[in-house]
GROMACS .gro file of C-alpha atoms in nm:
model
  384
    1UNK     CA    1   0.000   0.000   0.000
    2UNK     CA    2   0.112   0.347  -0.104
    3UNK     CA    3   0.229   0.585   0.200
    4UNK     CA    4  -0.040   0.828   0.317
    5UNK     CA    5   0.044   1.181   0.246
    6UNK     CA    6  -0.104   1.416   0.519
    7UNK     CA    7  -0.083   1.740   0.348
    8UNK     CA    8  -0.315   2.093   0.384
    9UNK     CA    9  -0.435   1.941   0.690
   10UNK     CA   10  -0.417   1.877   1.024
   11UNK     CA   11  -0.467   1.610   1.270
   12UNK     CA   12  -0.757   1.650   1.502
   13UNK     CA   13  -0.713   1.651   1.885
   14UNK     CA   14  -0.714   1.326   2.055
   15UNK     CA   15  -1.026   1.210   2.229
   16UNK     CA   16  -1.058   1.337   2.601
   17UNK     CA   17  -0.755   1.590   2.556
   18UNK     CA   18  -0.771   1.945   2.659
   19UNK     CA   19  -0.856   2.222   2.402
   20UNK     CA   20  -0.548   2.443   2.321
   21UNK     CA   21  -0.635   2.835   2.479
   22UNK     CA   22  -0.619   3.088   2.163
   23UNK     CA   23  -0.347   3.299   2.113
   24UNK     CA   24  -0.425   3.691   2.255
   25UNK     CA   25  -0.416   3.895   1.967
   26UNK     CA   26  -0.062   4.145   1.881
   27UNK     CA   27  -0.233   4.429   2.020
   28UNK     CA   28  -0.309   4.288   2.349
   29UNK     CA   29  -0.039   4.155   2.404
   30UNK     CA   30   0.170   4.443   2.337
   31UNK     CA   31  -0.098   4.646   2.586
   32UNK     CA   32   0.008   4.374   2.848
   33UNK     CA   33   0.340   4.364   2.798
   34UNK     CA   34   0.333   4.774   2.821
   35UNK     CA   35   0.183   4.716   3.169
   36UNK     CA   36   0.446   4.487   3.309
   37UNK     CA   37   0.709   4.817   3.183
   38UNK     CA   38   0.504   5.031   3.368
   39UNK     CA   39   0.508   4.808   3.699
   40UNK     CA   40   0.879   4.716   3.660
   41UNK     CA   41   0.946   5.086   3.641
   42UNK     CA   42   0.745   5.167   3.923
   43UNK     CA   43   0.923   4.920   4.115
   44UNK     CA   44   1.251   5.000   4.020
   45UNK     CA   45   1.179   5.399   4.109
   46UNK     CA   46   1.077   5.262   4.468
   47UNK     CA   47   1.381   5.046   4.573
   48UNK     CA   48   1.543   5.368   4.402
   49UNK     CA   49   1.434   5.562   4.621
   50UNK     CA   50   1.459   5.401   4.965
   51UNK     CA   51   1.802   5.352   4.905
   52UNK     CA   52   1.877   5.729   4.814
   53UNK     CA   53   1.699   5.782   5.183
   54UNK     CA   54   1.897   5.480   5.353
   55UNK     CA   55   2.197   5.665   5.181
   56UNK     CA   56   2.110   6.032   5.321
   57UNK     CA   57   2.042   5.892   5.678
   58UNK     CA   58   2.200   6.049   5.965
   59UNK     CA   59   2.500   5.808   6.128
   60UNK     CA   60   2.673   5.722   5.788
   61UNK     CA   61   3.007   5.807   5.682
   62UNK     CA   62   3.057   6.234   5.648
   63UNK     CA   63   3.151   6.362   5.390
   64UNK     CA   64   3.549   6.371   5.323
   65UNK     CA   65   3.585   6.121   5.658
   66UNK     CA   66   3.666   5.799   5.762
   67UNK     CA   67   3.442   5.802   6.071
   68UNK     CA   68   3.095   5.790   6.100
   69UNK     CA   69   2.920   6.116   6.143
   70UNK     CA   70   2.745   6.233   6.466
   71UNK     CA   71   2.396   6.114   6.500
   72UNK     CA   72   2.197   6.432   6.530
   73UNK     CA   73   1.936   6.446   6.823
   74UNK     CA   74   1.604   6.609   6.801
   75UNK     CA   75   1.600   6.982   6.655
   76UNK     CA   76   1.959   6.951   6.537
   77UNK     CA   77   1.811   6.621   6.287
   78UNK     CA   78   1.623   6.889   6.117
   79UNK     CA   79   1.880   7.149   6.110
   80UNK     CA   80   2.074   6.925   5.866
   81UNK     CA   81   1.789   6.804   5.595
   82UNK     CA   82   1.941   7.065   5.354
   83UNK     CA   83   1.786   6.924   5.057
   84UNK     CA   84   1.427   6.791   4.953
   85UNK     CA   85   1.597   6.469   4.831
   86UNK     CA   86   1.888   6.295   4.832
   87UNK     CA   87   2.209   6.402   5.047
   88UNK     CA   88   2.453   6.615   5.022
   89UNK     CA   89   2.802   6.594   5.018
   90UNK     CA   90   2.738   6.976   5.072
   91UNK     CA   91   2.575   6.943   5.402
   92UNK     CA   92   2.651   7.198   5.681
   93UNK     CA   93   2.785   7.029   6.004
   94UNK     CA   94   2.560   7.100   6.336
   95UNK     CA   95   2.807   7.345   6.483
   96UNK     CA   96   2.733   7.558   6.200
   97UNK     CA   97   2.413   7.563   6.273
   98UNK     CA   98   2.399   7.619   6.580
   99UNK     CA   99   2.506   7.944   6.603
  100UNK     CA  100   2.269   8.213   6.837
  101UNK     CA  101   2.264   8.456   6.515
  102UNK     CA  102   2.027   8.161   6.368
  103UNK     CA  103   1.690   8.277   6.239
  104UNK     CA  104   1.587   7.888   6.298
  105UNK     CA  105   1.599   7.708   6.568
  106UNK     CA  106   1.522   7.351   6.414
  107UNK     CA  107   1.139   7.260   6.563
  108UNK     CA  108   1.071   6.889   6.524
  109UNK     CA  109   0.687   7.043   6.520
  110UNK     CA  110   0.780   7.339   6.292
  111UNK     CA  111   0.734   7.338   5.915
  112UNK     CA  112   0.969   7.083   5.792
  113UNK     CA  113   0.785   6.911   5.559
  114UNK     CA  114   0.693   6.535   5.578
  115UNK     CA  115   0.933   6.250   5.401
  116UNK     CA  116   0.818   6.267   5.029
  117UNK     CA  117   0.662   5.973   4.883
  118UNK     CA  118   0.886   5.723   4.698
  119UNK     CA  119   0.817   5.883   4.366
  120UNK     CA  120   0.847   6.218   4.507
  121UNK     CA  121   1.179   6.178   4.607
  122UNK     CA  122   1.300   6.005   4.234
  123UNK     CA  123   1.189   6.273   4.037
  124UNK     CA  124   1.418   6.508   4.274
  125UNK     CA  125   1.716   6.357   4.160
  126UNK     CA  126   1.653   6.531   3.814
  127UNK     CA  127   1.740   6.857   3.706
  128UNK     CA  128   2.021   7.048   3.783
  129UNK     CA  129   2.164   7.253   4.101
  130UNK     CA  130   2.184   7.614   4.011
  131UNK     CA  131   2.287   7.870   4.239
  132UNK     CA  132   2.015   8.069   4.360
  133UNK     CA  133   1.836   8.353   4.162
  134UNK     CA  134   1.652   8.497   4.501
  135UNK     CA  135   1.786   8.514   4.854
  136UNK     CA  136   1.605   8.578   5.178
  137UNK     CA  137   1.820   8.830   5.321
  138UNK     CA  138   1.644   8.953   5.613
  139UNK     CA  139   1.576   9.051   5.897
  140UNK     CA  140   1.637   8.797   6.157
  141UNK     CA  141   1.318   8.746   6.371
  142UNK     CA  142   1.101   8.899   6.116
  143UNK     CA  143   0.916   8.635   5.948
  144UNK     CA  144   1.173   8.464   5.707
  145UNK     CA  145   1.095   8.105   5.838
  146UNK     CA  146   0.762   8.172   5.764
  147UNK     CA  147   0.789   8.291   5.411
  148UNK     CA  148   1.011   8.057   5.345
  149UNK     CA  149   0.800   7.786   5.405
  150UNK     CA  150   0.479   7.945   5.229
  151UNK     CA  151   0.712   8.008   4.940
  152UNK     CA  152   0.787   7.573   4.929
  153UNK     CA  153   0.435   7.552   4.890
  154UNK     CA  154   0.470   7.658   4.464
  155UNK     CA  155   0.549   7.416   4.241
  156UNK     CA  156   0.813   7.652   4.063
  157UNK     CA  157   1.060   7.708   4.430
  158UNK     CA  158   1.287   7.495   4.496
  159UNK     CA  159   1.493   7.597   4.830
  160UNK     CA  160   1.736   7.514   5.110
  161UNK     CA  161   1.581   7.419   5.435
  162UNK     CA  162   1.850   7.566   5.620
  163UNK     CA  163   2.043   7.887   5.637
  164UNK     CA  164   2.349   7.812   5.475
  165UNK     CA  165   2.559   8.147   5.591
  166UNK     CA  166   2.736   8.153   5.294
  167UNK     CA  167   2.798   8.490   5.234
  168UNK     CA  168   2.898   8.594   5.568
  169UNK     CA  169   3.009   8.308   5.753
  170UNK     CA  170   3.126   8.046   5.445
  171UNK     CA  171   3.229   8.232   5.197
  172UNK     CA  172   3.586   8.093   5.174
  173UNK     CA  173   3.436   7.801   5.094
  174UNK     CA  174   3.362   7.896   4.700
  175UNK     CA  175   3.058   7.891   4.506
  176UNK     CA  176   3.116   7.553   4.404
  177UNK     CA  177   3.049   7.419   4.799
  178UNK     CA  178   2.758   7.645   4.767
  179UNK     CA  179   2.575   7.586   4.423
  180UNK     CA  180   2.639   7.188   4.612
  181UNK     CA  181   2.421   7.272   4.873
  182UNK     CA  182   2.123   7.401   4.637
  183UNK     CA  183   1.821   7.157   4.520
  184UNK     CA  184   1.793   7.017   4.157
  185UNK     CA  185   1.523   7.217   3.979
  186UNK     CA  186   1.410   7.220   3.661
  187UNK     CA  187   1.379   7.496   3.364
  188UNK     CA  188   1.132   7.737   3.480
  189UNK     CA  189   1.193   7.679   3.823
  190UNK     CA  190   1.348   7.909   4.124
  191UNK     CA  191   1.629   7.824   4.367
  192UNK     CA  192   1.609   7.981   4.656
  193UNK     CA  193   1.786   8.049   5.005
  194UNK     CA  194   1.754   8.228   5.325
  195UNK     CA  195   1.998   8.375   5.570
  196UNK     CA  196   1.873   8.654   5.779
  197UNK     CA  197   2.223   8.779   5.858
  198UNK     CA  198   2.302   8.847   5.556
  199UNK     CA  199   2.137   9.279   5.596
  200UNK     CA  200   2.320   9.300   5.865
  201UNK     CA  201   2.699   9.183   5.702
  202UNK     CA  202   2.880   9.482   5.542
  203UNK     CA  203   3.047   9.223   5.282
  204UNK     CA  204   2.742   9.044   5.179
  205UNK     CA  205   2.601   9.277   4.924
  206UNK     CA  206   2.904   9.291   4.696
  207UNK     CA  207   2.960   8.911   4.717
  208UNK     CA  208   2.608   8.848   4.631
  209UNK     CA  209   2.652   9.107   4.322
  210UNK     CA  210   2.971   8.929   4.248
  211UNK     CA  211   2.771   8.576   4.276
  212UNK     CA  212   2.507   8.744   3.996
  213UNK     CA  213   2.406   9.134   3.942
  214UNK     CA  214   2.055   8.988   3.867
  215UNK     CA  215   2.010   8.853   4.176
  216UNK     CA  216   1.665   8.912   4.329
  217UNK     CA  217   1.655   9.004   4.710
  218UNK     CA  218   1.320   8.960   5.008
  219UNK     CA  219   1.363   9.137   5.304
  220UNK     CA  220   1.119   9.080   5.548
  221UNK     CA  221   1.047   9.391   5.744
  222UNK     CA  222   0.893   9.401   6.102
  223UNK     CA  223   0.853   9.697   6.378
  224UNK     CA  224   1.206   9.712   6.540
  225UNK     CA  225   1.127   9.793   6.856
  226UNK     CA  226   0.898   9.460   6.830
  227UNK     CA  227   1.165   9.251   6.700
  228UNK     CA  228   1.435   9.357   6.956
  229UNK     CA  229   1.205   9.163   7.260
  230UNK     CA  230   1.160   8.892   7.027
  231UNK     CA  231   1.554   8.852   6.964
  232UNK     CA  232   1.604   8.961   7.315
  233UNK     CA  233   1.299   8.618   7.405
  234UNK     CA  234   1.467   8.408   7.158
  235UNK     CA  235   1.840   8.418   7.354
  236UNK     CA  236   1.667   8.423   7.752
  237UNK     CA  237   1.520   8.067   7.616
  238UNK     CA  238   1.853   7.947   7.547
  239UNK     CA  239   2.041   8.165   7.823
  240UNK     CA  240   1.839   8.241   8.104
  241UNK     CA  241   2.097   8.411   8.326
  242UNK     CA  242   2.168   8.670   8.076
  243UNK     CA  243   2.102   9.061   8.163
  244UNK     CA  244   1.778   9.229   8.143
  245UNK     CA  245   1.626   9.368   7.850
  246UNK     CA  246   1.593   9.676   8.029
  247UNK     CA  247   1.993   9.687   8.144
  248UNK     CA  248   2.102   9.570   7.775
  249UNK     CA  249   1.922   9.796   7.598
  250UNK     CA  250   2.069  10.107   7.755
  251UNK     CA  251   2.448  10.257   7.785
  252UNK     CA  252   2.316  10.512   8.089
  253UNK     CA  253   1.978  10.463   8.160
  254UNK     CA  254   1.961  10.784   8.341
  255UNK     CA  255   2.026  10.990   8.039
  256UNK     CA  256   1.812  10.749   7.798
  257UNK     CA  257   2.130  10.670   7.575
  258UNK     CA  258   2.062  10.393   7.371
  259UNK     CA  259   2.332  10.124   7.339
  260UNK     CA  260   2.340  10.076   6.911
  261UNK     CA  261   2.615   9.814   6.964
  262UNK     CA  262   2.375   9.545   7.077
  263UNK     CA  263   2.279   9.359   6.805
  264UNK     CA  264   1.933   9.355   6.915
  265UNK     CA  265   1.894   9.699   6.887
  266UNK     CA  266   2.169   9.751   6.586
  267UNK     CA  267   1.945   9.506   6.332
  268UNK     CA  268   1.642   9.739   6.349
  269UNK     CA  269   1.826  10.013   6.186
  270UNK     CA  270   1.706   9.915   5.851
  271UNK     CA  271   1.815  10.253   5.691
  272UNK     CA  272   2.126  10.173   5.782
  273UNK     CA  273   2.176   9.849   5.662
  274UNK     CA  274   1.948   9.940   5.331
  275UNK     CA  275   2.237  10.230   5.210
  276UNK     CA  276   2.515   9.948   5.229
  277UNK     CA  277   2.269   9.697   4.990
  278UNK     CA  278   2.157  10.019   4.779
  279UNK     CA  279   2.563  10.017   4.664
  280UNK     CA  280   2.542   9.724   4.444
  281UNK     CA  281   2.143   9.658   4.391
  282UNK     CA  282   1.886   9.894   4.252
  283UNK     CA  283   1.588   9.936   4.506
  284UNK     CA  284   1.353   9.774   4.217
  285UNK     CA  285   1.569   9.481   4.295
  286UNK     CA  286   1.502   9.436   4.636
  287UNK     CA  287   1.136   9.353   4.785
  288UNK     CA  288   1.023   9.437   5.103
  289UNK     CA  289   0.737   9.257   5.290
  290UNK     CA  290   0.598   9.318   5.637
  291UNK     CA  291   0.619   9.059   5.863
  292UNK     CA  292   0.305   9.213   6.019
  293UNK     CA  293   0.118   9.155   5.714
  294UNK     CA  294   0.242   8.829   5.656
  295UNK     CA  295   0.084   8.761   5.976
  296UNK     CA  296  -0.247   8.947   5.911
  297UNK     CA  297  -0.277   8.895   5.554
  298UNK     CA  298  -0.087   8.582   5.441
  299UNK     CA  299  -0.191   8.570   5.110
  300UNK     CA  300  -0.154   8.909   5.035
  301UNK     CA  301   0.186   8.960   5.101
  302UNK     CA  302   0.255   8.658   4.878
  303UNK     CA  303   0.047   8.736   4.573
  304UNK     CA  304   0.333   9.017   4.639
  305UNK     CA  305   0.617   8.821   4.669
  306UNK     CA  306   0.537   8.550   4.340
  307UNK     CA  307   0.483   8.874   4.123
  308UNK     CA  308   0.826   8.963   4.199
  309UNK     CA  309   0.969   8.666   4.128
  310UNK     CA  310   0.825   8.636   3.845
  311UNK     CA  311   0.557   8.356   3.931
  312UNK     CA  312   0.192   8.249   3.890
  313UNK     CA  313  -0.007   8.326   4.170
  314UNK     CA  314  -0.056   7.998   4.295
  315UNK     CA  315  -0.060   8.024   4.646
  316UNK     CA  316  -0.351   8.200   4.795
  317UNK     CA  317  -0.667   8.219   5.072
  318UNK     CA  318  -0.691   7.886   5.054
  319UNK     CA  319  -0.372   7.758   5.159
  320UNK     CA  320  -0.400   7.968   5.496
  321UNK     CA  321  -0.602   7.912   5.855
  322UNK     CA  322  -0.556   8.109   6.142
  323UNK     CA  323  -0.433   7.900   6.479
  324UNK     CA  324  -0.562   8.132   6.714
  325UNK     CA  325  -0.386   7.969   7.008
  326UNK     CA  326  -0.049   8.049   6.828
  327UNK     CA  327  -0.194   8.356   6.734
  328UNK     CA  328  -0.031   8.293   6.342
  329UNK     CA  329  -0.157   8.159   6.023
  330UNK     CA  330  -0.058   7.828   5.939
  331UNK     CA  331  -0.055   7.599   5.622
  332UNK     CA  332  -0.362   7.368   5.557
  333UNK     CA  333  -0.099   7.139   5.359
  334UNK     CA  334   0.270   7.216   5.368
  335UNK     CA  335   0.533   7.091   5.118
  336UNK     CA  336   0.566   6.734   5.085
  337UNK     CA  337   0.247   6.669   5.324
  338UNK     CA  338  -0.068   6.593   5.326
  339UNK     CA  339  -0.117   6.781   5.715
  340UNK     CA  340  -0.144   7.108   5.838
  341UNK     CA  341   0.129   7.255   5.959
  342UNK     CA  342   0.226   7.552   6.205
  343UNK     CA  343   0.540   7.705   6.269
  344UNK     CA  344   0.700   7.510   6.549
  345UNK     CA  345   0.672   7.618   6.986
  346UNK     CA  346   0.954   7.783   6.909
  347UNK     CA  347   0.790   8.046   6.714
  348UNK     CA  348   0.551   8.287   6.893
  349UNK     CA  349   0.711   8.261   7.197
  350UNK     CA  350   0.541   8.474   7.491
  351UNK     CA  351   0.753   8.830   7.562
  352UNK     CA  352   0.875   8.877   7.906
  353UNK     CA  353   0.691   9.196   7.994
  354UNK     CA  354   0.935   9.509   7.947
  355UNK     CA  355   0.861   9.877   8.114
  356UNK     CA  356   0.658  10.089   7.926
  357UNK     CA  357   0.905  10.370   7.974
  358UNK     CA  358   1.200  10.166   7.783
  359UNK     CA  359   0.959  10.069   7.527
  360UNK     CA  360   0.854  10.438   7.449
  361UNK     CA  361   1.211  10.513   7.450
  362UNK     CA  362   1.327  10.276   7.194
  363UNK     CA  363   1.027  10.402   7.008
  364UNK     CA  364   1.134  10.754   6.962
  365UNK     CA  365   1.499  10.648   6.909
  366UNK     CA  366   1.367  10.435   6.587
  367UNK     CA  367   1.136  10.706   6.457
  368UNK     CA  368   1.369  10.893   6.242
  369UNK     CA  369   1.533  10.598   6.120
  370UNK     CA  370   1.220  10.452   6.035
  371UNK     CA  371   1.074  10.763   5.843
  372UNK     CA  372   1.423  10.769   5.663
  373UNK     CA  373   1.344  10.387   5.570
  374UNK     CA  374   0.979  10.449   5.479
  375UNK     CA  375   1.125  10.718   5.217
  376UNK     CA  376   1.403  10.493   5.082
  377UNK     CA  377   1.152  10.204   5.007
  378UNK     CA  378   0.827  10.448   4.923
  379UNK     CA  379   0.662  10.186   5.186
  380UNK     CA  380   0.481  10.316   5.499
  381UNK     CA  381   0.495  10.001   5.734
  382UNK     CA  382   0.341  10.185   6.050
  383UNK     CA  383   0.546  10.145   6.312
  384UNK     CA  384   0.521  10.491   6.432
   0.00000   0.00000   0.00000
């Protein structure tokens, strides 16, 4: 018998075995295969980014040493989160911050943001650190922590947590130790910094035009004779046995002569400090916002502050609540968080009461430095 030949056919299933499952078609399974990307990607930005915060964790190796760094405590833990991201090999070591001519004092309940989410803290590794087009200069106990912090809120600021005193305490150090300290940001975004100290340092405005003419400069303004008990509060909390307001305040207290070496006193001088900046920086340049308003009228001052800079006016009413035992607005969701947040116990601390009779004093010594100030800004703040 001739061979059978088996041809433009197949043979049929045998009885009782299971039926083969259809192919999906090429489109779905290019749609699946997509998906599995998508999750592998997802995964891989995750493990990504817990390493990056395993790698930034206080205790491991400083930078340029061979032993392991000093585990911050408490306040001092926040002094050193620098960045919204990844470490620094830029970082500034707690001494540095720990100095009394601080603005910040580090509050574990202030507005430090929360961790950012895994993905959060991926896409910060992009971009590029720039050195900063704006600067917080001032004044110390005036509100800077507090703009600061609304300012994180926008989508296009990027800034240092810290106060990186680099143009009057670190400037030996070279712009190269200080662009390292900066955030990546993107095109279109700000970097940003704050150092209160900076007004008051003779040097600072002609390294800062030296740094960039274009720079753009916030002072936030508040009544001197206000924020001389509040610096005066902020030092009794962390040396009680010093002198009394009262006895620091005065070189003869029989005559009334004011003693303009204190510091206390010596910051509120803004017309002062304002001729040294006015040297190197047109007053357009510079933007001045009152740290009573920023109290009274949050938004306000801001819608102020992002027109300067150049920015949509994102953050407004609703991004505000009073805390009327703190007696301060505070953020219904601060950067990185999906909380409230106030300004830590630190901030709004209660004045020891001060004589009436010193306070009207240090009123009328102000007065003609503040009307000389209210004409070189064309602001009246109403001090007086």
């Amino acid at each position: 018998m001739g061979q059978l030949r088996l041809t433009g056919c197949c043979l049929p299933d045998a009885p009782g075995a299971p039926a083969s499952p259809p192919l999906l078609p090429p489109g779905r399974r290019r749609l699946l295969l997509l998906l599995l990307l998508i999750m592998l990607a997802l995964w891989l930005c995750m493990v990504y980014s817990c390493a990056a915060a395993a790698f930034a964790s206080p205790g491991l190796l400083a930078p340029g040493s061979s032993a392991p760094a000093r585990r911050p405590h408490g306040p001092a833990l926040s002094k050193l989160l620098l960045l919204r991201g990844p470490g620094s090999r830029g970082q500034l070591s707690p001494e540095q911050e720990s100095s009394d001519d601080d603005d910040d004092e580090g509050d574990e309940d202030g507005l430090v943001p929360d961790s950012p989410s895994p993905i959060s803290s991926f896409l910060n590794g992009s971009g590029t650190k720039r050195l900063p087009q704006a600067l917080i200069i001032g004044v110390k106990k005036g509100g800077t922590r507090a703009l600061l912090e609304f300012l994180r809120v926008h989508p296009d600021v990027r800034a240092v947590g810290a106060e990186p005193h680099f143009f009057d305490r670190n400037y030996e150090r070279g712009l190269t130790w200080y662009r390292d300290l900066m955030p990546r940001t993107l095109d279109g975004q700000i970097t940003m910094e704050k150092t209160p100290s900076y007004f008051v340092t003779k040097e600072a405005p002609a390294r800062i035009s030296a740094m960039s003419k274009g720079t753009k400069l916030i002072v936030v303004v508040r009544d001197p004779v206000t924020r001389a008990i509040s610096d005066y509060t902020q030092t009794l909390s962390k040396k009680p046995d010093i002198p009394t307001f009262e006895s620091l305040t005065f070189k003869n207290r029989t005559t009334g002569l004011i003693d303009t070496s204190w510091s206390a006193i010596q910051i509120g001088i803004y017309a002062k400090h304002l001729e040294n900046w006015l040297l190197y920086f047109p007053i357009g340049q510079i933007l001045f916002v009152s740290g009573e308003r920023l109290i009274s009228d949050p938004a306000g001052e801001l819608g102020r502050v992002q027109d300067f800079l150049g920015l949509k006016r994102i953050i407004t009413d609703k991004h505000f609540y009073f805390n009327k035992t703190k007696g301060f607005p505070c953020l219904k969701k601060a950067e990185g968080s999906s909380k409230p947040h106030c300004l830590g116990k630190t901030k709004g601390r209660t004045h020891p009461n001060i004589d009436q009779k010193v306070v009207q004093r240090l009123r009328e010594f102000y007065r003609p430095f503040n009307m000389k100030f209210y004409q070189m800004t064309g602001q009246d703040f109403g001090w007086d």
